[in-house]
């Protein structure tokens, strides 16, 4: 067995384990659902052996993303039911409704902070980084008031 083939088996096995976890199965439970032994499932996930077509067919019926397991790229066919409902609802909207949905989504995204405060010169300090809360800087000002 070539080294490249071994690496592919290991990668497929790792993605198989990832899909099993995503679906919420233990190795033993998935093996039972797919009519395999626990040891066989472990060998698949370790990359020691490769699952057959019947295994992948059964896994697909359980919601596994077979395309992802084999290629490492997520399949657009394996979308959760609620996501499909959102997509179908979006498709049924008019232009104004679609614009509203897109605005809502962009408004929910975490803001990209590009704020940067840099002080040079006689201040004696340089401050760089994201400003995530209100900041107050007092330079050359005394806290005591003259009476």
Coordinates of N, CA and C in Angstrom, one line a residue:
X1 N 0.8 -1.2 0.0 CA 0.0 0.0 0.0 C 0.9 1.2 0.0
X2 N 0.6 2.2 -0.9 CA 1.4 3.4 -1.0 C 1.1 4.3 0.1
X3 N 2.1 5.2 0.4 CA 1.9 6.2 1.4 C 0.8 7.1 1.2
X4 N 0.6 7.6 -0.1 CA -0.5 8.5 -0.4 C -1.9 7.8 -0.1
X5 N -2.0 6.5 -0.5 CA -3.2 5.8 -0.2 C -3.5 5.7 1.3
X6 N -2.4 5.4 2.0 CA -2.6 5.4 3.5 C -3.1 6.7 4.1
X7 N -2.5 7.8 3.6 CA -2.9 9.1 4.0 C -4.4 9.4 3.7
X8 N -4.8 9.0 2.5 CA -6.2 9.1 2.1 C -7.1 8.3 3.0
X9 N -6.8 7.1 3.3 CA -7.6 6.3 4.2 C -7.7 6.9 5.6
X10 N -6.6 7.4 6.1 CA -6.6 8.1 7.4 C -7.5 9.3 7.4
X11 N -7.4 10.1 6.3 CA -8.2 11.3 6.2 C -9.7 10.9 6.1
X12 N -10.0 9.9 5.3 CA -11.4 9.5 5.2 C -11.9 9.0 6.6
X13 N -11.0 8.3 7.3 CA -11.4 7.8 8.6 C -11.7 8.9 9.6
X14 N -10.8 9.9 9.5 CA -11.0 11.1 10.4 C -12.3 11.8 10.1
X15 N -12.6 12.0 8.8 CA -13.8 12.6 8.5 C -15.1 11.8 8.8
X16 N -14.9 10.5 8.7 CA -16.0 9.5 9.1 C -16.3 9.7 10.6
X17 N -15.2 9.8 11.4 CA -15.4 10.0 12.8 C -16.1 11.3 13.1
X18 N -15.7 12.3 12.4 CA -16.3 13.7 12.5 C -17.8 13.6 12.2
X19 N -18.1 13.0 11.1 CA -19.5 12.9 10.7 C -20.3 12.1 11.8
X20 N -19.7 11.0 12.3 CA -20.4 10.2 13.3 C -20.7 11.1 14.5
X21 N -19.7 11.9 14.9 CA -19.9 12.8 16.1 C -21.0 13.8 15.7
X22 N -21.0 14.4 14.5 CA -22.0 15.4 14.1 C -23.4 14.8 14.2
X23 N -23.5 13.5 13.8 CA -24.8 12.9 13.9 C -25.2 12.4 15.3
X24 N -24.3 12.5 16.2 CA -24.6 12.1 17.6 C -24.5 10.6 17.9
X25 N -23.8 9.9 17.2 CA -23.7 8.4 17.4 C -22.3 8.1 18.1
X26 N -22.4 7.1 18.9 CA -21.1 6.5 19.4 C -20.7 5.5 18.3
X27 N -19.4 5.0 18.4 CA -18.9 4.1 17.4 C -19.8 2.8 17.4
X28 N -20.1 2.4 18.6 CA -20.9 1.2 18.8 C -22.3 1.3 18.2
X29 N -23.0 2.5 18.5 CA -24.3 2.7 18.0 C -24.3 2.9 16.5
X30 N -23.4 3.6 15.9 CA -23.3 3.7 14.5 C -23.1 2.4 13.8
X31 N -22.2 1.6 14.3 CA -21.9 0.3 13.8 C -23.1 -0.6 13.7
X32 N -23.9 -0.5 14.8 CA -25.1 -1.3 14.9 C -26.1 -0.9 13.8
X33 N -26.3 0.4 13.7 CA -27.2 1.0 12.7 C -26.8 0.7 11.3
X34 N -25.5 0.5 11.0 CA -25.0 0.2 9.7 C -24.6 -1.2 9.5
X35 N -25.1 -2.1 10.4 CA -24.9 -3.5 10.3 C -23.4 -3.9 10.2
X36 N -22.6 -3.3 11.1 CA -21.2 -3.6 11.2 C -20.8 -3.8 12.6
X37 N -19.7 -4.4 12.9 CA -19.2 -4.5 14.3 C -18.6 -3.3 14.8
X38 N -18.5 -3.1 16.1 CA -17.8 -2.0 16.6 C -16.3 -1.9 16.2
X39 N -15.7 -3.1 16.1 CA -14.3 -3.2 15.7 C -14.1 -2.7 14.3
X40 N -15.1 -3.1 13.4 CA -15.0 -2.6 12.0 C -15.1 -1.1 11.9
X41 N -16.0 -0.6 12.7 CA -16.2 0.9 12.7 C -14.9 1.6 13.2
X42 N -14.3 1.0 14.2 CA -13.0 1.6 14.7 C -11.9 1.5 13.6
X43 N -11.9 0.4 12.9 CA -10.9 0.2 11.8 C -11.1 1.3 10.7
X44 N -12.4 1.5 10.4 CA -12.7 2.5 9.4 C -12.2 3.9 9.8
X45 N -12.5 4.2 11.1 CA -12.1 5.6 11.6 C -10.6 5.7 11.7
X46 N -9.9 4.6 12.0 CA -8.4 4.7 12.1 C -7.7 4.7 10.7
X47 N -8.5 4.4 9.7 CA -8.0 4.3 8.3 C -7.3 3.0 8.1
X48 N -7.6 2.0 8.8 CA -7.0 0.6 8.6 C -7.7 -0.1 7.5
X49 N -9.0 0.2 7.3 CA -9.8 -0.4 6.2 C -10.7 0.6 5.7
X50 N -11.3 0.3 4.5 CA -12.2 1.3 3.8 C -13.6 0.7 3.8
X51 N -14.6 1.6 4.2 CA -16.0 1.1 4.1 C -16.4 0.8 2.6
X52 N -17.4 -0.1 2.5 CA -17.9 -0.5 1.2 C -19.1 0.4 0.8
X53 N -19.5 0.3 -0.4 CA -20.6 1.1 -0.9 C -21.9 0.9 -0.1
X54 N -22.2 -0.3 0.3 CA -23.4 -0.5 1.1 C -23.3 0.3 2.4
X55 N -22.2 0.3 3.1 CA -22.0 1.1 4.3 C -22.3 2.6 4.0
X56 N -21.7 3.1 3.0 CA -21.9 4.5 2.7 C -23.4 4.8 2.3
X57 N -24.0 3.9 1.7 CA -25.5 4.0 1.3 C -26.3 4.1 2.6
X58 N -26.0 3.2 3.5 CA -26.8 3.2 4.8 C -26.5 4.5 5.6
X59 N -25.2 4.9 5.6 CA -24.8 6.1 6.3 C -25.5 7.3 5.7
X60 N -25.7 7.4 4.4 CA -26.4 8.5 3.8 C -27.8 8.6 4.3
X61 N -28.4 7.4 4.4 CA -29.8 7.4 4.9 C -30.0 7.9 6.3
X62 N -28.9 7.8 7.1 CA -28.9 8.3 8.5 C -28.6 9.8 8.5
X63 N -28.2 10.4 7.4 CA -27.9 11.8 7.3 C -26.5 12.2 7.2
X64 N -25.6 11.2 7.0 CA -24.2 11.4 6.8 C -23.9 12.1 5.5
X65 N -22.9 12.9 5.5 CA -22.5 13.6 4.3 C -21.4 12.8 3.6
X66 N -21.8 11.9 2.8 CA -20.8 11.0 2.1 C -19.8 11.8 1.3
X67 N -20.3 12.8 0.6 CA -19.4 13.6 -0.3 C -18.3 14.2 0.6
X68 N -18.7 14.7 1.7 CA -17.7 15.3 2.6 C -16.7 14.2 3.1
X69 N -17.1 13.1 3.5 CA -16.3 12.0 4.0 C -15.2 11.6 2.9
X70 N -15.6 11.6 1.7 CA -14.7 11.1 0.6 C -13.8 12.3 0.1
X71 N -14.4 13.5 0.0 CA -13.6 14.6 -0.6 C -13.1 15.6 0.3
X72 N -13.8 15.7 1.5 CA -13.4 16.8 2.4 C -14.2 18.1 2.2
X73 N -15.1 18.1 1.2 CA -15.9 19.3 0.9 C -17.3 19.0 1.2
X74 N -18.0 19.9 1.9 CA -19.4 19.7 2.3 C -20.3 19.7 1.1
X75 N -21.2 18.8 1.2 CA -22.2 18.7 0.1 C -23.3 19.7 0.3
X76 N -23.8 20.3 -0.7 CA -24.9 21.2 -0.6 C -26.2 20.5 -0.5
X77 N -26.2 19.2 -0.8 CA -27.4 18.3 -0.7 C -27.7 17.9 0.8
X78 N -26.7 18.1 1.7 CA -26.9 17.7 3.0 C -27.1 18.9 3.9
X79 N -28.3 19.5 3.8 CA -28.6 20.7 4.5 C -29.7 20.3 5.5
X80 N -29.6 20.8 6.8 CA -30.6 20.6 7.8 C -32.0 21.0 7.3
X81 N -33.0 20.4 7.9 CA -34.4 20.7 7.5 C -34.7 22.2 7.7
X82 N -34.3 22.7 8.9 CA -34.7 24.1 9.1 C -34.0 25.1 8.2
X83 N -32.8 24.7 7.8 CA -32.1 25.5 6.8 C -32.8 25.5 5.4
X84 N -33.3 24.3 5.1 CA -34.0 24.2 3.8 C -35.3 25.0 3.9
X85 N -35.9 25.1 5.0 CA -37.1 25.9 5.2 C -36.8 27.4 5.0
X86 N -35.7 27.8 5.5 CA -35.3 29.2 5.4 C -35.0 29.5 3.9
X87 N -34.3 28.6 3.3 CA -34.0 28.8 1.9 C -35.2 28.9 1.0
X88 N -36.2 28.0 1.3 CA -37.4 28.0 0.5 C -38.2 29.3 0.8
X89 N -38.3 29.7 2.0 CA -38.9 30.9 2.4 C -38.3 32.1 1.7
X90 N -37.0 32.2 1.7 CA -36.2 33.3 1.0 C -36.6 33.3 -0.5
X91 N -36.6 32.1 -1.1 CA -36.9 32.1 -2.5 C -38.3 32.6 -2.9
X92 N -39.2 32.5 -1.9 CA -40.6 32.9 -2.2 C -40.8 34.4 -1.9
X93 N -39.8 35.1 -1.4 CA -39.9 36.6 -1.1 C -39.7 37.4 -2.4
X94 N -40.3 38.6 -2.4 CA -40.1 39.5 -3.4 C -38.7 40.2 -3.2
X95 N -38.3 41.1 -4.1 CA -37.0 41.8 -4.0 C -36.9 42.5 -2.6
X96 N -37.9 43.2 -2.2 CA -37.9 44.0 -1.0 C -37.7 43.1 0.2
X97 N -38.4 42.0 0.2 CA -38.3 41.0 1.3 C -36.9 40.4 1.4
X98 N -36.3 40.1 0.2 CA -35.0 39.5 0.2 C -34.0 40.5 0.7
X99 N -34.1 41.8 0.4 CA -33.2 42.8 0.9 C -33.3 42.9 2.4
X100 N -34.6 42.8 2.9 CA -34.7 42.9 4.3 C -34.1 41.7 5.1
X101 N -34.2 40.5 4.5 CA -33.5 39.3 5.1 C -32.0 39.5 5.1
X102 N -31.5 40.0 4.0 CA -30.0 40.2 3.9 C -29.6 41.2 4.9
X103 N -30.4 42.3 5.0 CA -30.0 43.3 6.0 C -30.0 42.8 7.4
X104 N -31.0 42.0 7.7 CA -31.1 41.3 9.0 C -29.9 40.5 9.3
X105 N -29.5 39.7 8.3 CA -28.4 38.8 8.5 C -27.1 39.6 8.7
X106 N -26.9 40.6 7.9 CA -25.7 41.4 8.0 C -25.7 42.1 9.4
X107 N -26.8 42.5 9.9 CA -26.9 43.2 11.1 C -26.7 42.3 12.3
X108 N -26.8 41.0 12.1 CA -26.6 40.0 13.2 C -25.1 39.5 13.3
X109 N -24.4 39.8 12.2 CA -23.0 39.4 12.2 C -22.2 40.2 13.2
X110 N -21.2 39.6 13.8 CA -20.4 40.4 14.8 C -19.6 41.5 14.0
X111 N -19.6 42.7 14.6 CA -18.9 43.8 13.9 C -17.4 43.5 13.7
X112 N -16.9 43.9 12.6 CA -15.5 43.8 12.4 C -14.9 45.1 12.9
X113 N -14.1 45.1 14.0 CA -13.6 46.2 14.5 C -12.3 46.6 13.8
X114 N -12.3 47.8 13.2 CA -11.1 48.2 12.6 C -10.5 49.4 13.3
X115 N -11.1 49.7 14.5 CA -10.7 50.8 15.3 C -9.2 50.7 15.8
X116 N -8.5 51.7 15.7 CA -7.1 51.6 16.1 C -6.7 53.0 16.7
X117 N -6.2 53.0 17.9 CA -5.7 54.3 18.4 C -4.2 54.2 18.6
X118 N -3.5 55.1 17.9 CA -2.0 55.1 18.0 C -1.6 56.5 18.4
X119 N -0.8 56.6 19.5 CA -0.3 57.8 19.9 C 1.2 57.8 19.8
X120 N 1.8 58.8 19.2 CA 3.3 58.9 19.1 C 3.7 60.2 19.7
X121 N 5.0 60.3 19.9 CA 5.5 61.6 20.3 C 5.9 61.6 21.8
X122 N 5.7 62.7 22.4 CA 6.1 62.9 23.8 C 5.2 62.2 24.8
X123 N 4.1 61.6 24.3 CA 3.2 60.9 25.2 C 4.0 59.8 25.9
X124 N 4.8 59.1 25.2 CA 5.6 58.0 25.8 C 5.0 56.7 25.8
X125 N 3.8 56.6 25.1 CA 3.2 55.3 25.0 C 2.6 55.1 23.6
X126 N 2.5 53.8 23.2 CA 1.9 53.5 21.9 C 0.8 52.5 22.3
X127 N -0.4 52.8 21.8 CA -1.6 51.9 22.1 C -2.1 51.5 20.8
X128 N -2.1 50.1 20.6 CA -2.6 49.6 19.4 C -3.6 48.5 19.8
X129 N -4.6 48.2 18.9 CA -5.5 47.1 19.1 C -7.0 47.5 19.0
X130 N -7.8 46.5 19.1 CA -9.3 46.8 19.1 C -9.8 47.5 20.3
X131 N -10.6 48.4 20.1 CA -11.2 49.1 21.3 C -12.6 48.5 21.4
X132 N -12.8 47.7 22.5 CA -14.1 47.0 22.7 C -14.9 47.6 23.7
X133 N -14.5 48.6 24.4 CA -15.3 49.3 25.4 C -14.9 50.7 25.5
X134 N -15.7 51.6 26.1 CA -15.3 53.0 26.2 C -14.0 53.2 26.9
X135 N -13.2 54.0 26.4 CA -11.8 54.2 27.0 C -11.7 55.7 27.2
X136 N -11.0 56.0 28.3 CA -10.7 57.4 28.6 C -9.2 57.5 28.8
X137 N -8.6 58.5 28.1 CA -7.2 58.7 28.3 C -7.0 60.2 28.7
X138 N -6.3 60.4 29.8 CA -6.0 61.8 30.2 C -4.5 62.0 30.2
X139 N -4.0 62.9 29.5 CA -2.6 63.1 29.4 C -2.3 64.5 29.9
X140 N -1.4 64.6 30.8 CA -1.0 65.9 31.3 C -2.0 66.6 32.1
X141 N -3.0 66.0 32.6 CA -4.0 66.6 33.4 C -3.9 66.1 34.8
X142 N -4.0 67.0 35.8 CA -3.9 66.6 37.1 C -5.3 66.2 37.7
X143 N -5.4 65.3 38.6 CA -6.7 64.9 39.2 C -7.1 65.9 40.2
X144 N -6.1 66.7 40.8 CA -6.4 67.6 41.8 C -6.7 69.0 41.2
X145 N -7.7 69.6 41.8 CA -8.1 71.0 41.3 C -7.4 72.0 42.1
X146 N -6.9 73.0 41.5 CA -6.3 74.2 42.2 C -7.4 75.0 42.8
X147 N -7.2 75.4 44.1 CA -8.2 76.2 44.8 C -7.7 77.6 44.9

